[in-house]
Amino acid sequence: MDIAALLALLLRRREFPLLAATLIASWGPAGRRLIGSDFMPPRIGMANSGTIDNLRYFTIAAPSTTRYSSAPLVDGGEMFASLNYSLGDAKLARQFTGSDYDGLIDYLARNDTMQAIATVMGWSDTALLQALVERSEFQIWKVLTTGGYGKFGDNGFVEIQNGPDLTGQFIDVAEDWSDPEVNPYPVIEARIQRLVSLGFVKSGIRIVFTDQVRTILKNNPFTAVKSGKSLLVTNSDGTVQTQPISGIVDDSDIDKIFRAMGVQAPITYDERGWTEAKIQKRFYPEGNMSFIASTGRNEKVRFNHDNPADVRTILVPNIVGVVGIGRANGQSVPGRRVVVRPYTDEAAARLEGEAWTTEDPLLLEPLAVCGLRGIQ
């Protein structure tokens, strides 16, 4: 079997469409967990543009009435809103060349077809499908830390996409938390109380930050006080300092402090991806702390939406939005698209792969998210 025959076999088996339809890929490959889809999972089959009518700000309780009275009409645009959206396009092309290509030829020369298939599909997953997934992960965290995001394309194209008006949901930290005289916890507790005041359950609030912020908190003297490992002592000149009692603050102390405030233990998220400018950066922006409420809105996601034999699903609870996946350019049905073509009769023999999609994150519970920025 040569490479052209191998690609023909994969096409007959629909391996590339099935790969592209693997929605569970949105959580990242084995050993590299991407958590954005825990809050905004993929939703297949959305129109490329349209209106979402169940954008929830808050609800009100039904009024009491007599048994046979007519139901009172409760009107108020402040409770639910509509979101007009237009899903953006993303695409990339990659080449399978050099020693990798030579290795593929060697597998076929030894009739090791299974290894050759695994090599091509593994490359297609990593270089093509995961590239689309990582683009989505960057966009999810842009939305969850700012409420909006930017689209950047070829030839200097820039389009700023603004979400709902979230004035007051995201604020900049005014003081330096690395300063031993600064107590960061009143600011943190104020963010928690903002979500509670909007009707969200305190025990359902999830916290996300990076290891940098966790380290800043561990080194702050007020953390040692809250964890019971130091005391605040007032000197004769009126200055206040901490007096160690026992041990140093560790990660478990940070978790206990947040649980003592009535919220969930924080998630430390430090996974990185490569940007279009070939710069590696964190998916979750440095210096941020996100507070994400439990919403009671759940999403069921199929492992693979194009494989009738795979009926597995994952239920994602308490989502704040979705990544809407529409119909990619040139396609008749919604979904991501992955294509691999052989070029075997040229001096630069190679495989060329292309992946494209029409998708974007859509925030359905705008007030369920708030955050702090500029932590240092």
CSV table of C-alpha atoms in Angstrom, one decimal:
chain,number,residue,atom,x,y,z
A,1,MET,CA,0.0,0.0,0.0
A,2,ASP,CA,1.3,3.5,-0.9
A,3,ILE,CA,0.4,6.8,0.7
A,4,ALA,CA,-2.3,7.6,-1.9
A,5,ALA,CA,-4.0,4.3,-1.2
A,6,LEU,CA,-3.7,4.9,2.6
A,7,LEU,CA,-5.5,8.2,2.3
A,8,ALA,CA,-8.1,6.6,0.0
A,9,LEU,CA,-8.7,4.0,2.7
A,10,LEU,CA,-9.1,6.7,5.4
A,11,LEU,CA,-11.5,8.6,3.2
A,12,ARG,CA,-13.7,5.5,2.6
A,13,ARG,CA,-13.8,4.9,6.4
A,14,ARG,CA,-14.7,8.6,6.9
A,15,GLU,CA,-11.9,8.9,9.4
A,16,PHE,CA,-11.4,12.6,8.9
A,17,PRO,CA,-15.0,13.7,9.2
A,18,LEU,CA,-15.4,11.5,12.3
A,19,LEU,CA,-12.3,13.1,13.8
A,20,ALA,CA,-13.6,16.6,13.2
A,21,ALA,CA,-16.9,15.6,14.8
A,22,THR,CA,-15.3,14.6,18.1
A,23,LEU,CA,-16.7,17.2,20.4
A,24,ILE,CA,-15.1,15.6,23.4
A,25,ALA,CA,-11.8,17.0,21.9
A,26,SER,CA,-12.9,20.4,23.3
A,27,TRP,CA,-11.6,19.2,26.7
A,28,GLY,CA,-8.1,18.6,25.3
A,29,PRO,CA,-6.0,15.5,24.6
A,30,ALA,CA,-5.2,12.9,27.2
A,31,GLY,CA,-2.9,14.4,29.9
A,32,ARG,CA,-3.7,18.0,28.9
A,33,ARG,CA,-7.0,19.0,30.4
A,34,LEU,CA,-8.6,22.2,29.0
A,35,ILE,CA,-11.3,23.5,31.4
A,36,GLY,CA,-13.0,26.2,29.3
A,37,SER,CA,-15.6,23.7,28.1
A,38,ASP,CA,-16.6,23.0,31.8
A,39,PHE,CA,-18.1,26.5,31.7
A,40,MET,CA,-18.9,27.0,27.9
A,41,PRO,CA,-19.2,23.5,26.3
A,42,PRO,CA,-19.6,23.1,22.5
A,43,ARG,CA,-23.1,23.2,21.0
A,44,ILE,CA,-23.3,21.8,17.5
A,45,GLY,CA,-25.9,22.8,14.9
A,46,MET,CA,-26.3,26.5,15.6
A,47,ALA,CA,-27.1,28.9,12.8
A,48,ASN,CA,-24.1,30.9,11.6
A,49,SER,CA,-25.9,34.1,12.7
A,50,GLY,CA,-29.1,34.7,14.6
A,51,THR,CA,-30.7,35.6,17.9
A,52,ILE,CA,-30.7,33.8,21.3
A,53,ASP,CA,-33.7,34.8,23.2
A,54,ASN,CA,-33.0,33.1,26.6
A,55,LEU,CA,-30.1,35.3,27.6
A,56,ARG,CA,-30.8,35.4,31.4
A,57,TYR,CA,-30.0,38.3,33.7
A,58,PHE,CA,-32.2,37.4,36.6
A,59,THR,CA,-35.7,36.0,37.3
A,60,ILE,CA,-38.4,37.0,39.7
A,61,ALA,CA,-40.7,34.8,41.9
A,62,ALA,CA,-44.2,34.1,40.7
A,63,PRO,CA,-46.7,36.2,42.6
A,64,SER,CA,-49.4,34.6,44.9
A,65,THR,CA,-52.9,34.5,43.4
A,66,THR,CA,-56.3,33.0,44.2
A,67,ARG,CA,-57.0,29.6,42.9
A,68,TYR,CA,-59.2,30.5,39.9
A,69,SER,CA,-57.9,33.9,39.0
A,70,SER,CA,-56.1,34.4,35.7
A,71,ALA,CA,-52.3,34.3,35.7
A,72,PRO,CA,-50.9,37.8,36.0
A,73,LEU,CA,-48.6,38.9,33.1
A,74,VAL,CA,-45.2,39.8,34.5
A,75,ASP,CA,-43.4,42.0,32.0
A,76,GLY,CA,-39.9,43.3,32.2
A,77,GLY,CA,-37.0,43.4,29.8
A,78,GLU,CA,-34.7,43.5,32.7
A,79,MET,CA,-35.2,39.7,33.3
A,80,PHE,CA,-34.4,38.2,30.0
A,81,ALA,CA,-32.6,39.6,26.9
A,82,SER,CA,-31.8,38.7,23.4
A,83,LEU,CA,-28.3,38.3,22.0
A,84,ASN,CA,-27.7,38.9,18.3
A,85,TYR,CA,-24.7,36.9,17.3
A,86,SER,CA,-22.6,36.1,14.2
A,87,LEU,CA,-20.2,33.1,14.5
A,88,GLY,CA,-16.7,33.8,13.4
A,89,ASP,CA,-14.5,31.7,11.0
A,90,ALA,CA,-11.2,30.1,11.8
A,91,LYS,CA,-8.9,28.0,9.5
A,92,LEU,CA,-5.4,26.8,9.2
A,93,ALA,CA,-3.3,24.5,7.0
A,94,ARG,CA,-0.3,22.3,8.1
A,95,GLN,CA,2.2,20.1,6.2
A,96,PHE,CA,3.4,16.6,7.2
A,97,THR,CA,6.9,16.5,5.8
A,98,GLY,CA,10.5,15.6,6.4
A,99,SER,CA,11.4,12.7,8.7
A,100,ASP,CA,7.7,12.2,9.7
A,101,TYR,CA,6.8,11.7,6.0
A,102,ASP,CA,9.8,9.3,5.6
A,103,GLY,CA,8.7,7.3,8.7
A,104,LEU,CA,5.2,7.0,7.2
A,105,ILE,CA,6.7,5.5,4.0
A,106,ASP,CA,8.7,3.0,6.1
A,107,TYR,CA,5.6,1.8,7.9
A,108,LEU,CA,3.9,1.2,4.6
A,109,ALA,CA,6.9,-0.5,3.2
A,110,ARG,CA,6.8,-3.0,6.1
A,111,ASN,CA,3.0,-3.4,5.6
A,112,ASP,CA,2.4,-1.9,9.0
A,113,THR,CA,-0.8,-0.3,8.0
A,114,MET,CA,-2.2,0.1,11.5
A,115,GLN,CA,0.8,2.1,12.6
A,116,ALA,CA,0.6,4.2,9.4
A,117,ILE,CA,-3.0,5.0,10.1
A,118,ALA,CA,-2.3,5.9,13.7
A,119,THR,CA,0.5,8.2,12.6
A,120,VAL,CA,-1.7,10.1,10.1
A,121,MET,CA,-4.7,10.3,12.4
A,122,GLY,CA,-2.5,11.3,15.4
A,123,TRP,CA,-1.0,14.1,13.4
A,124,SER,CA,-4.4,15.2,12.1
A,125,ASP,CA,-5.7,15.3,15.7
A,126,THR,CA,-2.7,17.3,17.1
A,127,ALA,CA,-1.9,19.6,14.3
A,128,LEU,CA,-5.4,20.3,12.9
A,129,LEU,CA,-8.3,19.5,15.2
A,130,GLN,CA,-6.5,20.6,18.4
A,131,ALA,CA,-5.5,23.8,16.8
A,132,LEU,CA,-9.2,24.7,16.4
A,133,VAL,CA,-9.9,23.6,20.0
A,134,GLU,CA,-7.1,25.7,21.3
A,135,ARG,CA,-8.4,28.7,19.4
A,136,SER,CA,-11.7,28.2,21.1
A,137,GLU,CA,-10.1,27.8,24.5
A,138,PHE,CA,-8.4,31.2,24.1
A,139,GLN,CA,-11.7,32.8,23.1
A,140,ILE,CA,-13.6,31.2,26.0
A,141,TRP,CA,-11.3,32.7,28.6
A,142,LYS,CA,-11.3,36.1,26.8
A,143,VAL,CA,-15.1,36.1,27.2
A,144,LEU,CA,-15.0,34.9,30.8
A,145,THR,CA,-12.5,37.5,31.9
A,146,THR,CA,-13.7,40.5,29.9
A,147,GLY,CA,-17.2,39.8,28.6
A,148,GLY,CA,-16.1,40.3,25.0
A,149,TYR,CA,-13.3,39.3,22.7
A,150,GLY,CA,-11.5,40.3,19.5
A,151,LYS,CA,-11.4,38.5,16.1
A,152,PHE,CA,-8.1,38.7,14.3
A,153,GLY,CA,-7.6,37.6,10.7
A,154,ASP,CA,-5.4,37.8,7.6
A,155,ASN,CA,-4.1,41.1,6.2
A,156,GLY,CA,-4.5,43.0,9.5
A,157,PHE,CA,-8.2,42.3,9.9
A,158,VAL,CA,-9.4,43.2,13.5
A,159,GLU,CA,-12.9,43.1,14.7
A,160,ILE,CA,-13.8,43.8,18.3
A,161,GLN,CA,-16.7,41.7,19.5
A,162,ASN,CA,-18.5,43.2,22.5
A,163,GLY,CA,-20.8,41.1,24.7
A,164,PRO,CA,-23.5,42.3,27.1
A,165,ASP,CA,-23.0,45.4,29.2
A,166,LEU,CA,-21.2,44.0,32.2
A,167,THR,CA,-20.2,47.2,33.9
A,168,GLY,CA,-19.1,46.4,37.5
A,169,GLN,CA,-18.7,42.7,36.8
A,170,PHE,CA,-14.9,43.0,36.0
A,171,ILE,CA,-12.8,45.4,38.0
A,172,ASP,CA,-9.1,46.2,38.3
A,173,VAL,CA,-7.3,45.6,41.6
A,174,ALA,CA,-6.2,48.9,43.0
A,175,GLU,CA,-3.5,47.7,45.4
A,176,ASP,CA,-0.4,45.5,45.1
A,177,TRP,CA,-1.2,42.2,46.8
A,178,SER,CA,2.5,41.5,47.0
A,179,ASP,CA,2.7,44.4,49.5
A,180,PRO,CA,2.7,42.8,53.0
A,181,GLU,CA,0.5,45.6,54.3
A,182,VAL,CA,-2.3,45.0,51.8
A,183,ASN,CA,-5.1,42.6,52.7
A,184,PRO,CA,-6.5,41.1,49.5
A,185,TYR,CA,-9.4,39.3,51.1
A,186,PRO,CA,-11.9,42.1,51.5
A,187,VAL,CA,-11.7,42.6,47.7
A,188,ILE,CA,-12.2,38.9,47.1
A,189,GLU,CA,-15.1,38.7,49.5
A,190,ALA,CA,-16.7,41.7,47.8
A,191,ARG,CA,-16.7,39.8,44.4
A,192,ILE,CA,-18.3,36.8,46.1
A,193,GLN,CA,-21.0,39.0,47.6
A,194,ARG,CA,-21.7,40.6,44.2
A,195,LEU,CA,-22.7,37.2,42.8
A,196,VAL,CA,-24.6,36.4,46.0
A,197,SER,CA,-26.5,39.7,45.8
A,198,LEU,CA,-27.6,38.7,42.2
A,199,GLY,CA,-29.2,35.6,43.6
A,200,PHE,CA,-26.5,33.0,43.0
A,201,VAL,CA,-25.8,30.4,45.7
A,202,LYS,CA,-22.5,31.1,47.4
A,203,SER,CA,-21.6,27.4,47.7
A,204,GLY,CA,-21.8,27.0,44.0
A,205,ILE,CA,-19.4,29.8,43.1
A,206,ARG,CA,-16.2,28.5,41.4
A,207,ILE,CA,-12.9,30.4,41.5
A,208,VAL,CA,-10.3,30.2,38.7
A,209,PHE,CA,-6.8,31.7,38.7
A,210,THR,CA,-3.2,30.9,37.8
A,211,ASP,CA,-0.3,29.6,39.9
A,212,GLN,CA,1.1,33.1,39.9
A,213,VAL,CA,-2.0,34.4,41.8
A,214,ARG,CA,-2.0,31.4,44.1
A,215,THR,CA,1.7,32.1,45.0
A,216,ILE,CA,1.0,35.8,45.6
A,217,LEU,CA,-1.8,34.8,48.1
A,218,LYS,CA,0.4,32.2,49.8
A,219,ASN,CA,3.1,34.8,50.4
A,220,ASN,CA,0.7,37.5,51.6
A,221,PRO,CA,0.9,37.8,55.5
A,222,PHE,CA,-2.9,38.0,55.8
A,223,THR,CA,-3.2,34.6,54.3
A,224,ALA,CA,-1.0,33.2,57.1
A,225,VAL,CA,-3.3,35.0,59.6
A,226,LYS,CA,-6.5,33.5,58.0
A,227,SER,CA,-5.0,30.1,57.9
A,228,GLY,CA,-4.1,30.3,61.6
A,229,LYS,CA,-0.4,30.2,61.1
A,230,SER,CA,0.3,33.8,62.1
A,231,LEU,CA,-1.0,36.5,64.4
A,232,LEU,CA,-1.4,40.2,63.8
A,233,VAL,CA,0.6,42.1,66.3
A,234,THR,CA,0.4,45.9,66.8
A,235,ASN,CA,3.8,47.4,67.6
A,236,SER,CA,4.3,50.3,70.0
A,237,ASP,CA,4.6,52.7,67.1
A,238,GLY,CA,1.2,51.7,65.8
A,239,THR,CA,2.4,49.6,62.9
A,240,VAL,CA,1.0,46.2,62.4
A,241,GLN,CA,3.0,43.1,61.6
A,242,THR,CA,2.4,39.3,61.6
A,243,GLN,CA,4.0,37.0,64.1
A,244,PRO,CA,4.4,33.4,62.9
A,245,ILE,CA,2.9,30.7,65.0
A,246,SER,CA,3.7,27.4,63.2
A,247,GLY,CA,4.5,26.3,59.7
A,248,ILE,CA,4.2,28.0,56.3
A,249,VAL,CA,1.2,28.5,54.1
A,250,ASP,CA,0.7,25.8,51.5
A,251,ASP,CA,-1.9,25.0,48.8
A,252,SER,CA,-4.2,23.2,51.1
A,253,ASP,CA,-4.4,26.4,53.3
A,254,ILE,CA,-5.5,28.4,50.3
A,255,ASP,CA,-8.2,25.9,49.5
A,256,LYS,CA,-9.4,25.9,53.1
A,257,ILE,CA,-9.6,29.7,53.2
A,258,PHE,CA,-11.8,29.8,50.2
A,259,ARG,CA,-14.0,27.0,51.5
A,260,ALA,CA,-14.3,28.9,54.8
A,261,MET,CA,-15.6,31.9,52.8
A,262,GLY,CA,-18.4,29.6,51.6
A,263,VAL,CA,-17.2,29.0,48.0
A,264,GLN,CA,-15.6,26.1,46.2
A,265,ALA,CA,-11.8,25.5,46.4
A,266,PRO,CA,-10.1,27.5,43.6
A,267,ILE,CA,-9.0,25.9,40.4
A,268,THR,CA,-5.4,26.7,39.3
A,269,TYR,CA,-5.2,26.7,35.6
A,270,ASP,CA,-1.9,27.1,33.8
A,271,GLU,CA,-2.2,25.3,30.5
A,272,ARG,CA,-0.7,27.2,27.5
A,273,GLY,CA,-1.2,27.3,23.8
A,274,TRP,CA,0.5,28.9,20.8
A,275,THR,CA,-1.1,32.1,19.4
A,276,GLU,CA,-1.3,33.1,15.7
A,277,ALA,CA,1.9,35.1,16.3
A,278,LYS,CA,3.7,31.9,17.4
A,279,ILE,CA,3.9,33.1,21.0
A,280,GLN,CA,3.2,30.6,23.8
A,281,LYS,CA,0.8,32.1,26.4
A,282,ARG,CA,-1.6,30.9,29.0
A,283,PHE,CA,-5.2,30.3,27.9
A,284,TYR,CA,-6.3,32.0,31.2
A,285,PRO,CA,-4.8,35.5,31.4
A,286,GLU,CA,-2.2,36.1,34.0
A,287,GLY,CA,-3.1,38.4,37.0
A,288,ASN,CA,-6.8,37.5,36.9
A,289,MET,CA,-9.2,35.8,39.3
A,290,SER,CA,-12.6,34.7,38.0
A,291,PHE,CA,-15.7,34.0,40.0
A,292,ILE,CA,-18.2,31.8,38.1
A,293,ALA,CA,-21.5,31.0,39.7
A,294,SER,CA,-23.5,27.8,39.4
A,295,THR,CA,-26.5,28.5,37.1
A,296,GLY,CA,-28.6,25.4,37.1
A,297,ARG,CA,-28.3,25.5,33.3
A,298,ASN,CA,-26.9,22.2,31.9
A,299,GLU,CA,-25.7,21.0,28.5
A,300,LYS,CA,-25.6,17.5,27.2
A,301,VAL,CA,-22.7,17.0,24.7
A,302,ARG,CA,-22.3,13.9,22.5
A,303,PHE,CA,-18.8,12.5,22.3
A,304,ASN,CA,-19.1,12.4,18.5
A,305,HIS,CA,-22.1,14.0,16.8
A,306,ASP,CA,-21.4,12.3,13.4
A,307,ASN,CA,-21.1,8.7,14.6
A,308,PRO,CA,-24.4,6.9,15.1
A,309,ALA,CA,-22.6,4.0,16.8
A,310,ASP,CA,-21.2,6.3,19.5
A,311,VAL,CA,-24.1,7.3,21.7
A,312,ARG,CA,-22.0,8.4,24.6
A,313,THR,CA,-22.7,11.8,26.1
A,314,ILE,CA,-21.3,14.0,28.8
A,315,LEU,CA,-23.6,16.2,30.9
A,316,VAL,CA,-21.9,19.5,31.7
A,317,PRO,CA,-23.6,21.1,34.7
A,318,ASN,CA,-24.0,24.8,35.6
A,319,ILE,CA,-22.8,26.3,32.3
A,320,VAL,CA,-22.6,30.0,31.7
A,321,GLY,CA,-22.6,29.8,27.9
A,322,VAL,CA,-21.8,27.6,24.9
A,323,VAL,CA,-19.4,27.6,22.0
A,324,GLY,CA,-21.8,27.7,19.1
A,325,ILE,CA,-20.6,25.6,16.2
A,326,GLY,CA,-22.2,26.5,12.9
A,327,ARG,CA,-21.9,25.4,9.3
A,328,ALA,CA,-18.3,25.8,8.1
A,329,ASN,CA,-17.6,27.4,4.7
A,330,GLY,CA,-18.5,25.1,1.8
A,331,GLN,CA,-20.3,22.5,4.0
A,332,SER,CA,-23.9,21.5,4.0
A,333,VAL,CA,-24.1,20.5,7.7
A,334,PRO,CA,-22.8,22.1,10.9
A,335,GLY,CA,-19.5,21.0,12.3
A,336,ARG,CA,-15.8,21.4,12.2
A,337,ARG,CA,-14.0,20.2,9.1
A,338,VAL,CA,-10.6,18.4,8.7
A,339,VAL,CA,-9.2,17.4,5.3
A,340,VAL,CA,-5.8,15.7,4.5
A,341,ARG,CA,-4.5,15.5,0.9
A,342,PRO,CA,-1.4,13.6,-0.4
A,343,TYR,CA,1.2,15.2,-2.7
A,344,THR,CA,3.4,12.2,-3.5
A,345,ASP,CA,4.6,13.0,-7.0
A,346,GLU,CA,6.4,16.2,-6.3
A,347,ALA,CA,10.0,17.0,-5.3
A,348,ALA,CA,8.6,18.2,-1.9
A,349,ALA,CA,6.5,15.1,-1.2
A,350,ARG,CA,4.2,15.7,1.6
A,351,LEU,CA,0.7,15.5,3.1
A,352,GLU,CA,-1.2,18.7,3.4
A,353,GLY,CA,-3.9,19.1,6.1
A,354,GLU,CA,-6.5,21.8,6.5
A,355,ALA,CA,-9.0,22.4,9.2
A,356,TRP,CA,-11.7,25.1,9.4
A,357,THR,CA,-14.7,26.0,11.5
A,358,THR,CA,-17.4,28.6,12.0
A,359,GLU,CA,-17.8,29.0,15.8
A,360,ASP,CA,-17.5,31.4,18.7
A,361,PRO,CA,-18.3,31.4,22.5
A,362,LEU,CA,-21.7,32.8,23.4
A,363,LEU,CA,-22.3,34.0,27.0
A,364,LEU,CA,-25.8,33.0,28.1
A,365,GLU,CA,-25.6,33.9,31.8
A,366,PRO,CA,-23.8,37.3,31.7
A,367,LEU,CA,-24.3,38.1,35.4
A,368,ALA,CA,-23.0,34.7,36.6
A,369,VAL,CA,-19.4,35.8,35.9
A,370,CYS,CA,-17.4,38.5,37.5
A,371,GLY,CA,-13.7,38.9,38.1
A,372,LEU,CA,-10.6,40.8,39.2
A,373,ARG,CA,-7.8,41.9,36.9
A,374,GLY,CA,-4.3,43.2,37.4
A,375,ILE,CA,-3.3,41.1,40.4
A,376,GLN,CA,0.4,41.4,41.2
